[in-house]
Coordinates of C-alpha atoms in Angstrom, one line a residue:
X1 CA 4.6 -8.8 -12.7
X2 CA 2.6 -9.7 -9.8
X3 CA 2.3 -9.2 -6.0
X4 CA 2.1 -13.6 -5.8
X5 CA 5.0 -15.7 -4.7
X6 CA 5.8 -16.4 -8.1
X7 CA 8.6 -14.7 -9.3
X8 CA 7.7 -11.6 -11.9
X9 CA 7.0 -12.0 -15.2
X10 CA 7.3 -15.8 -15.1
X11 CA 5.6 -18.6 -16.8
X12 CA 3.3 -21.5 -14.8
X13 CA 4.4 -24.5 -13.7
X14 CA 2.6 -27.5 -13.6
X15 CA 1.6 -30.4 -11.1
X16 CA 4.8 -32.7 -10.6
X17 CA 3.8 -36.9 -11.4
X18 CA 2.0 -38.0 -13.6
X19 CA -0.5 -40.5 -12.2
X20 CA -4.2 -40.1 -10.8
X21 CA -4.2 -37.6 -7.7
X22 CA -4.5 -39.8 -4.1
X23 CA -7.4 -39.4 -2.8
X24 CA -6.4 -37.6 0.4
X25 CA -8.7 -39.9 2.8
X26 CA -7.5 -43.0 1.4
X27 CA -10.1 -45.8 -0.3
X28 CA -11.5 -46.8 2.8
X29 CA -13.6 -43.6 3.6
X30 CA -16.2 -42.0 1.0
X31 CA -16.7 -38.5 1.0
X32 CA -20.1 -38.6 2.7
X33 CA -17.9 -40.3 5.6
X34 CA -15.3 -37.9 5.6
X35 CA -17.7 -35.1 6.5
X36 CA -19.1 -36.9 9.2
X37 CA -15.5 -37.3 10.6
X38 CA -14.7 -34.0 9.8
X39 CA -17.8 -33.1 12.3
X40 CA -17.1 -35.9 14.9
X41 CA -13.5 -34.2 15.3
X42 CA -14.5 -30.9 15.4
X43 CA -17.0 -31.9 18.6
X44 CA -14.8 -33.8 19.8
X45 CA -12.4 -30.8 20.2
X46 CA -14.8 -28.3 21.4
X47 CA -15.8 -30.8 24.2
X48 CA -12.1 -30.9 25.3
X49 CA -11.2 -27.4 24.5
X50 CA -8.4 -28.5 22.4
X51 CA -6.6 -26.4 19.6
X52 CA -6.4 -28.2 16.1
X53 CA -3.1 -29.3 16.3
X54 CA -1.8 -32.2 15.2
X55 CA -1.8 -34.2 17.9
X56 CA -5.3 -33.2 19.2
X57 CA -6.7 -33.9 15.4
X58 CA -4.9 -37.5 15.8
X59 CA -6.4 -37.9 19.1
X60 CA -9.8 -37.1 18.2
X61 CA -9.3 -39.0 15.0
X62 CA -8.5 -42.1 17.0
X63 CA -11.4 -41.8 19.6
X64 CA -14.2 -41.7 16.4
X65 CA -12.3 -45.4 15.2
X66 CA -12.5 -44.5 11.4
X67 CA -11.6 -47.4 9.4
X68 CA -8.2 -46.3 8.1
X69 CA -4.9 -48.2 7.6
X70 CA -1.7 -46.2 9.0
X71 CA -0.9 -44.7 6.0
X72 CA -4.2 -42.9 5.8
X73 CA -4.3 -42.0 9.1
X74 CA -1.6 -39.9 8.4
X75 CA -3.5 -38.6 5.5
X76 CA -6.7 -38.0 7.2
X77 CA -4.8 -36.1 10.1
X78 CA -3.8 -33.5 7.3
X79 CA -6.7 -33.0 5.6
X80 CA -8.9 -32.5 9.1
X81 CA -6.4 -29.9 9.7
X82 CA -7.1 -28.3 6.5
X83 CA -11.2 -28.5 7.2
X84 CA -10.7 -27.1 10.3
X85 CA -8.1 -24.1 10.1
X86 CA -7.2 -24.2 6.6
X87 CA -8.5 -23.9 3.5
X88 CA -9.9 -27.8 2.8
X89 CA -9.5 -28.8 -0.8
X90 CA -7.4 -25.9 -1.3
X91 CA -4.8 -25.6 0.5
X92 CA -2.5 -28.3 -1.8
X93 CA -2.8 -25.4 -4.3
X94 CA -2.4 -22.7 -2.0
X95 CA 0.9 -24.2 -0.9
X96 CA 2.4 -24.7 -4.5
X97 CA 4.7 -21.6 -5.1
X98 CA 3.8 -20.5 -8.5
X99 CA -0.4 -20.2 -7.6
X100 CA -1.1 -16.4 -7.8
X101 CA -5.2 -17.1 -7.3
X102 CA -7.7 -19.7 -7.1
X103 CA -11.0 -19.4 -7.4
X104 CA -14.4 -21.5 -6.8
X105 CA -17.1 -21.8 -9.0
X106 CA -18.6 -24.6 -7.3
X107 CA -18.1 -27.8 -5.8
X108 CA -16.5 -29.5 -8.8
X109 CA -15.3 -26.1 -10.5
X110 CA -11.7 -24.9 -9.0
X111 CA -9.8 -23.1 -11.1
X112 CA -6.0 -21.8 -10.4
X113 CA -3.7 -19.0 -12.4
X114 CA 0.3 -20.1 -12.2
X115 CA 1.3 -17.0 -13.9
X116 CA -0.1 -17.9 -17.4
X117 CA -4.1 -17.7 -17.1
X118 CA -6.7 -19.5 -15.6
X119 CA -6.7 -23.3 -15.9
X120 CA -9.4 -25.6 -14.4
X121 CA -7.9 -28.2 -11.7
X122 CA -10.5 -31.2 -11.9
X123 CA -9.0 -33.3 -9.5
X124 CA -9.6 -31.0 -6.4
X125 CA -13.5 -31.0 -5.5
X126 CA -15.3 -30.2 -2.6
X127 CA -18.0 -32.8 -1.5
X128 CA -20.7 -30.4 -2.5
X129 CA -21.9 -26.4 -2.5
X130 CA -22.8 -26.9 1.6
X131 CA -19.0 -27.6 2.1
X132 CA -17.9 -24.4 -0.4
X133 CA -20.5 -22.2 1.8
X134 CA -19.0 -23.4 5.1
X135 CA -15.2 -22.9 3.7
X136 CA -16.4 -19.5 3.0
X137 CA -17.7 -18.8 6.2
X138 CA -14.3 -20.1 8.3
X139 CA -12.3 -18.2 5.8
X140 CA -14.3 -14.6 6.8
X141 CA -14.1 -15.3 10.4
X142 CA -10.3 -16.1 10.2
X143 CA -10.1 -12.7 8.6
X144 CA -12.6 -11.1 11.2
X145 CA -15.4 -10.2 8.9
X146 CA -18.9 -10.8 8.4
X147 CA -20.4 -13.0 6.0
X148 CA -24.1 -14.0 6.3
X149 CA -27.3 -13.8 4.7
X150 CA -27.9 -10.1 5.6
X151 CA -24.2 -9.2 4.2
X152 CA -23.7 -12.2 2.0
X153 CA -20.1 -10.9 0.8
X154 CA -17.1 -10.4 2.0
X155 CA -13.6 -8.5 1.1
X156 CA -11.0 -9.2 3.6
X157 CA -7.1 -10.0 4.6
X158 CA -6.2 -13.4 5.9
X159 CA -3.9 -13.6 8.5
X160 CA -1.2 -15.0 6.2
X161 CA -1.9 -12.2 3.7
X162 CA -4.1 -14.0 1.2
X163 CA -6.5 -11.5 -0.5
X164 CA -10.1 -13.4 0.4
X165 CA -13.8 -12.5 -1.7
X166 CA -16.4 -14.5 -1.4
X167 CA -20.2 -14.2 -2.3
X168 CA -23.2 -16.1 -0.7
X169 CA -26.4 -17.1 -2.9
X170 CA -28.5 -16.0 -3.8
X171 CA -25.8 -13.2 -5.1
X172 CA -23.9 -15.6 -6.4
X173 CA -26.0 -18.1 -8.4
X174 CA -26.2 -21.9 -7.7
X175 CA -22.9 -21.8 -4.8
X176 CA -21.0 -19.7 -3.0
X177 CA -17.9 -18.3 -5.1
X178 CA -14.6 -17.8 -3.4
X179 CA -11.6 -15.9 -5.1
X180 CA -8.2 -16.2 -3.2
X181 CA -5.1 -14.3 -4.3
X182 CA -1.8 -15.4 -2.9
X183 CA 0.5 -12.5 -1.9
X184 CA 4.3 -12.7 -1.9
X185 CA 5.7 -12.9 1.7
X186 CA 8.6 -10.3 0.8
X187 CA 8.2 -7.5 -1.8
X188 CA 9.9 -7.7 -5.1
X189 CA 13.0 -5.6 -5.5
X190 CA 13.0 -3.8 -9.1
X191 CA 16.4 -5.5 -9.6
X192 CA 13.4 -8.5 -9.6
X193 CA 11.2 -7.1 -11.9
X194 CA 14.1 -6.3 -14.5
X195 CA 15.1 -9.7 -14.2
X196 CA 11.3 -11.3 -14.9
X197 CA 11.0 -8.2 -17.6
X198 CA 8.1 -6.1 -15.8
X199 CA 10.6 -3.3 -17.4
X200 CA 13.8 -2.6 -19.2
X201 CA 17.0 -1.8 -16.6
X202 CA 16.3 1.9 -18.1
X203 CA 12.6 1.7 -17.2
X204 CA 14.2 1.3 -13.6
X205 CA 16.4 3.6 -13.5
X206 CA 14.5 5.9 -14.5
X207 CA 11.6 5.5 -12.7
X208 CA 13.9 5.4 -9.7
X209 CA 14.4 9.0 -10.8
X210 CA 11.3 10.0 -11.0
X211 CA 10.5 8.8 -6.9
X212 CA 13.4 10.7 -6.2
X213 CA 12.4 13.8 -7.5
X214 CA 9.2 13.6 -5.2
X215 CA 7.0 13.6 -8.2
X216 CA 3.7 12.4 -7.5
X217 CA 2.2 9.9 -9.2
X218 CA -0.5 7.0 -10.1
X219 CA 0.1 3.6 -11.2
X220 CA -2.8 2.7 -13.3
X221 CA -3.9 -0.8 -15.2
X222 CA -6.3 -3.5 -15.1
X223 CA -7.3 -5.7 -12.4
X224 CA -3.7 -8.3 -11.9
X225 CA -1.5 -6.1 -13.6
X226 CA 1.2 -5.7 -11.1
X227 CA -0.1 -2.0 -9.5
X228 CA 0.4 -2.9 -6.3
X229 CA 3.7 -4.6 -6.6
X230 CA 5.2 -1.9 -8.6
X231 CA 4.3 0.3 -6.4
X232 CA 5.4 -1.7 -3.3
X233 CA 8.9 -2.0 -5.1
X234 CA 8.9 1.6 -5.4
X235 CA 7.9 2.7 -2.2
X236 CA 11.0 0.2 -1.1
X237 CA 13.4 3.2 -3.1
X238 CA 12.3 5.9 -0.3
X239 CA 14.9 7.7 1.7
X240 CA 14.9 5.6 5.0
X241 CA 14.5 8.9 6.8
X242 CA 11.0 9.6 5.4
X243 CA 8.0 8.7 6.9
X244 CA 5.3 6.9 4.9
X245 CA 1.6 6.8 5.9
X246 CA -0.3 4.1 3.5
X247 CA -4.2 4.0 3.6
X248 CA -5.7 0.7 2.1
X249 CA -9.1 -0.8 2.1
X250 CA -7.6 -4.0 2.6
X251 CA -3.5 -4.0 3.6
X252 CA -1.8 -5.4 0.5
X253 CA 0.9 -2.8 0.8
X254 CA 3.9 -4.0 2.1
X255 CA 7.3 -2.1 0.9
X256 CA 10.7 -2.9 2.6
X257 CA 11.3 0.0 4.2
X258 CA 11.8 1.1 8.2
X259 CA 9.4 3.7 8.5
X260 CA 5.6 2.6 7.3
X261 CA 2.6 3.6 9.0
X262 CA -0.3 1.4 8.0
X263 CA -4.1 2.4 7.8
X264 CA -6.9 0.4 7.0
X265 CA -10.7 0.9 6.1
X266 CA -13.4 -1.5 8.5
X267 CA -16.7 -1.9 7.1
X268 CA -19.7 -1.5 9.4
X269 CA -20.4 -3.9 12.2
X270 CA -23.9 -5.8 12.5
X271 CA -25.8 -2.8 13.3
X272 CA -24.6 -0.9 11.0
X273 CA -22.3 0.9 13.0
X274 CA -18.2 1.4 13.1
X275 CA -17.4 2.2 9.8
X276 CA -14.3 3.8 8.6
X277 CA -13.8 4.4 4.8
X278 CA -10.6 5.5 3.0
X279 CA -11.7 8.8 2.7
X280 CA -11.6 8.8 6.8
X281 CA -7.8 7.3 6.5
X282 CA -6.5 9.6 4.2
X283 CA -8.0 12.7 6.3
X284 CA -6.0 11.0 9.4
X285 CA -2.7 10.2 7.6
X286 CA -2.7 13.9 7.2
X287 CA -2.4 14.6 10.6
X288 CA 0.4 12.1 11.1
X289 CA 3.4 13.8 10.0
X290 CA 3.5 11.6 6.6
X291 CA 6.4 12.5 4.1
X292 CA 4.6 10.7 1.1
X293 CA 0.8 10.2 2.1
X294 CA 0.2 6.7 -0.1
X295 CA -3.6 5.5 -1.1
X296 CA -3.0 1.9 -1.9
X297 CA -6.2 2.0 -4.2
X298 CA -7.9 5.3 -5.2
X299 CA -11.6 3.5 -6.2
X300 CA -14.2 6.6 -4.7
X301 CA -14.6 9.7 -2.6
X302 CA -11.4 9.9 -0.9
X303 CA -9.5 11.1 -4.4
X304 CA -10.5 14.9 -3.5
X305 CA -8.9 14.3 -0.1
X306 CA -5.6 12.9 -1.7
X307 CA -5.4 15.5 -4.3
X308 CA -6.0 18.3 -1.4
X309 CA -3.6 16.3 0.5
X310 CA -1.0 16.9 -3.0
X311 CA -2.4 20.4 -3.4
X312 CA -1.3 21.5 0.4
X313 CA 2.5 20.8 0.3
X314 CA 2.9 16.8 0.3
X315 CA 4.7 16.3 -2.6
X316 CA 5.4 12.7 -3.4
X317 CA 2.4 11.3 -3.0
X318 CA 1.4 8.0 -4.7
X319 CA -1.3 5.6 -5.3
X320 CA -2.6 2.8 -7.8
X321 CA -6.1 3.2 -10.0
X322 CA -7.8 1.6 -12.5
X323 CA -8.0 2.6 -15.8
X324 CA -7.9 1.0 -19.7
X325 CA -5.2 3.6 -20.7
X326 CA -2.5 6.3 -18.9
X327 CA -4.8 8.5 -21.1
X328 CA -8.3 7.3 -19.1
X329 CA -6.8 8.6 -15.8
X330 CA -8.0 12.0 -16.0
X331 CA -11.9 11.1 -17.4
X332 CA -11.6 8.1 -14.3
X333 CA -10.8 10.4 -11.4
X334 CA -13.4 12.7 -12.9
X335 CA -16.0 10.3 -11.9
X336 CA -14.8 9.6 -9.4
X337 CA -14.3 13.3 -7.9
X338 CA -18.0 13.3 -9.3
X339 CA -19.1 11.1 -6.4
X340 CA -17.6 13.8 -3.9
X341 CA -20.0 16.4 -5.5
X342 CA -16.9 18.2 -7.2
X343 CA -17.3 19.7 -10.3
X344 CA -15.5 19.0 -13.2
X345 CA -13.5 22.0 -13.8
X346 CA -12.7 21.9 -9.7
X347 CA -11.4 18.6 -9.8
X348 CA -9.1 19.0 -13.2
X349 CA -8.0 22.4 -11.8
X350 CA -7.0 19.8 -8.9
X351 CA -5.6 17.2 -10.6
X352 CA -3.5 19.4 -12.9
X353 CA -1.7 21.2 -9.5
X354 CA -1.2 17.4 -7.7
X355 CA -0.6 15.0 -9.8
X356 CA 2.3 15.0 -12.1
X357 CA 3.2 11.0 -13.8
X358 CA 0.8 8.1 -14.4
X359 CA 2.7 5.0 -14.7
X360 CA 0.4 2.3 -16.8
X361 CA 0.6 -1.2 -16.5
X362 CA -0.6 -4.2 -18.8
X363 CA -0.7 -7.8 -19.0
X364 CA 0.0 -9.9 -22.0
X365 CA -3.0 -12.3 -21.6
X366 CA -1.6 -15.2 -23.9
X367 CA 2.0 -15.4 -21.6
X368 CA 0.7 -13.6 -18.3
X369 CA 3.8 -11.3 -18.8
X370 CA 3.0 -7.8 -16.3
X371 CA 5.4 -5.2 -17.2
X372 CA 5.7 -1.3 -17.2
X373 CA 3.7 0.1 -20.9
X374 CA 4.0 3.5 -20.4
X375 CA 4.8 6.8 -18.4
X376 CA 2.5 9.8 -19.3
X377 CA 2.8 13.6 -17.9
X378 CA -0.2 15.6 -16.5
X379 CA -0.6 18.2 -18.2
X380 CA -3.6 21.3 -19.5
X381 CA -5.1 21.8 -22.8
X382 CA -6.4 25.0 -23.9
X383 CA -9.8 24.5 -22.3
X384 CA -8.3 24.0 -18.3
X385 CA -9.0 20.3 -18.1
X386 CA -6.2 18.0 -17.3
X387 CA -4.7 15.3 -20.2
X388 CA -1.8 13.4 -20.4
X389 CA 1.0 13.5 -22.8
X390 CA 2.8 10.3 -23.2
X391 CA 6.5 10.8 -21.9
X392 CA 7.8 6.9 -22.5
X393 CA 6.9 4.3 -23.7
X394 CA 8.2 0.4 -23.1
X395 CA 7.9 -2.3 -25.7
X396 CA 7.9 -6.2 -25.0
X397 CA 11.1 -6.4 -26.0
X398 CA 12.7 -4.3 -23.7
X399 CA 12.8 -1.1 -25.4
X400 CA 12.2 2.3 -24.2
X401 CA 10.9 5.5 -26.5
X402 CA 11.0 8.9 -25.8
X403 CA 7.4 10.6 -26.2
X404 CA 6.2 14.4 -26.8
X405 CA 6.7 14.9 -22.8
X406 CA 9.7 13.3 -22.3
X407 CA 11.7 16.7 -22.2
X408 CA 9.1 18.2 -20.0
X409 CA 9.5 15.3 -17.7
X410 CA 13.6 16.0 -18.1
X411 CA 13.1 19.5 -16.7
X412 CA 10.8 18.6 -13.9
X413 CA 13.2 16.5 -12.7
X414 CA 16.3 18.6 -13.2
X415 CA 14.3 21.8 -11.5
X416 CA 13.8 19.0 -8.5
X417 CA 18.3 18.4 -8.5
X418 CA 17.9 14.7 -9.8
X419 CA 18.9 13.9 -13.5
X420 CA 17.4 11.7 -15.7
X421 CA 19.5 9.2 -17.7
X422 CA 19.8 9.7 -20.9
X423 CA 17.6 7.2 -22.9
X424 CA 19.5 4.9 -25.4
X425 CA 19.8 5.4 -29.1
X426 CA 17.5 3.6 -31.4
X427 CA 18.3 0.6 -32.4
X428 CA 20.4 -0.1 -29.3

């Protein structure tokens, strides 16, 4: 499961022909020549004030007589286009539906995910680590951030929605290193994520229950599990007359649903001035008149002003976090409450009142399969800290268990007026 323009669940595909890869500038210009042209057309547009368009880039590409054929001239046109707005090397992979990420190790090291792992891609090269660094930079400044020596990394939004990181040596060793993650232009449906097995028709339904009891809850799971497009795909299920404020660091969030309100964090400008954490969003969502008050990642501080948030009357409240388990969710908000200078039993006493399911996610890593593992109930042991107690559990195979909290989850649901459905027999 995945928030990528592949479809959930689903395998890679693989680059169509089976020849050599064209060398995009044709065999009359070597790559030391093509970023000299790349340079002569960029001048030659900021002397005329031109936009890269296509014609413009053929215009200048005419005026600095390159010694193409008309074939490659065609060629060249595109790939200036891509060195000057796009992403250079990249954006043949970036355009290829099943891509989910790409990422730059160096000059001669990109590597691409298709929904079934990272694979390197040898025939797409940059001309060397000056040309990653100067990708890196365009890329930030498309997305309006910073990215220099004195703040040599940036995490930002590109315009088209691709999630952008890059790091600057001397952080990163040797070159630059850029990690791109494609999002999908429409959010999946959960009908879609039954059908590329993220979960079990039953899983659906009844987590469809569950948001329509007002439950709140966290998604948790490793990094590319699918939190955010579960979450997305749930947040789609909401009554069309509630009002849903979302607070993101960087606005991956993107459920189909008429009214969203959309907050997001800024880091600080050069002086060091300007900032606005997550922890300031989620204190001004609360004074919007939100009917489900959504962290799109809880990752610091701003948990004890999300659990306050489910503590003073806004039920429904949801978020993704990561964690190694369902189980870990309790010991990772703890630490992370802990940065907030709340104590321990303050923030369990919290969390026990607030939060109510913790959906977990995993991903097979020898098919790339994301799907729903488990649904767990917050709960107190004998000593006042909050644990969870596994309510269901999904297999592979699309089967669904009932767990020790199943029956408490049952009668949270039924006190809220929505039933569950009943689980299938075993063996079914």
């Amino acid at each position: 499961m995945t928030d990528r323009q592949r479809g959930p669940g689903g395998s890679g595909g693989s680059r169509q022909g089976g020849g050599p890869p064209r060398r995009p500038w044709g065999r009359a210009v070597p790559d030391e020549r093509a970023a000299a042209l790349v340079d002569a057309v960029r001048l030659r547009l900021a002397e005329a004030g031109d936009a890269p368009t296509a014609g413009s880039v053929a215009a200048a590409l005419r005026a600095a007589r390159p010694p193409l054929g008309g074939g490659d001239v065609l060629d060249a046109v595109r790939v200036l286009r891509s060195e000057l707005v796009g992403a250079g090397p990249l954006d043949t992979l970036l355009a290829e539906p099943d891509v989910t990420d790409v990422l730059v190790n160096g000059p001669d090291e990109v590597w691409v995910d298709r929904g079934s792992g990272l694979h390197r891609v040898p025939e797409i090269r940059f001309p060397d680590a000056e040309s990653v660094r100067r990708l890196a930079h365009r890329l930030a400044t498309a997305a309006g951030r910073r990215l220099d020596d004195a703040r040599p990394w940036v995490d930002a939004r590109l315009p088209d929605g691709t999630r952008l990181h890059a790091v600057l040596p001397p952080i990163a060793a040797g070159c630059t290193h850029i990690s791109l993650r494609i999002c999908r232009s429409t959010p999946f449906t959960m009908d879609e994520l039954v059908a590329g097995g993220a979960l079990p028709p039953i899983g659906a339904e009844l987590l469809t229950a569950v948001l329509r009891a007002r439950l709140s809850l966290l998604i948790s799971g490793g990094t590319g599990t699918g939190k955010t497009t579960l979450l997305a795909a749930l947040l789609g299920l909401v009554g069309p007359d509630e009002r849903i404020v979302l607070a993101e660091d960087s606005a991956e969030l993107r459920p189909d649903h008429p009214h969203v309100v959309r907050l997001q964090s800024r880091p600080p400008n050069q002086e060091g001035l300007g900032e606005l954490t997550l922890r300031d969003l989620v204190r001004q969502a609360l004074r919007m008149r939100p009917d489900r008050v959504v962290v799109g990642e809880v990752r610091g501080e701003e948990v004890v002003d999300l659990l306050s948030a489910l503590n003073t009357g806004h039920e429904g409240g949801c978020g993704t976090v990561h964690a190694n388990t369902a189980a870990d969710v309790p010991a990772r908000l703890e630490a992370l409450g802990s940065l907030a200078g709340l104590d321990r039993l303050s923030l369990h006493s919290q969390l026990r009142a607030a939060l109510d399911v913790v959906i977990h996610l995993v991903r097979d890593q020898r098919t790339g399969l994301r799907r729903v593992a488990e649904l767990h109930l917050l709960v107190g042991d004998e000593h006042g800290l909050a644990v969870t107690v596994p309510a269901l559990a999904f297999t592979a195979a699309g089967g669904c268990a009932a767990g020790p909290g199943w029956e408490r989850l049952r009668r949270r649901c039924t006190e809220r007026g929505v039933a569950l459905p009943p689980l299938p027999a075993a063996g079914e």
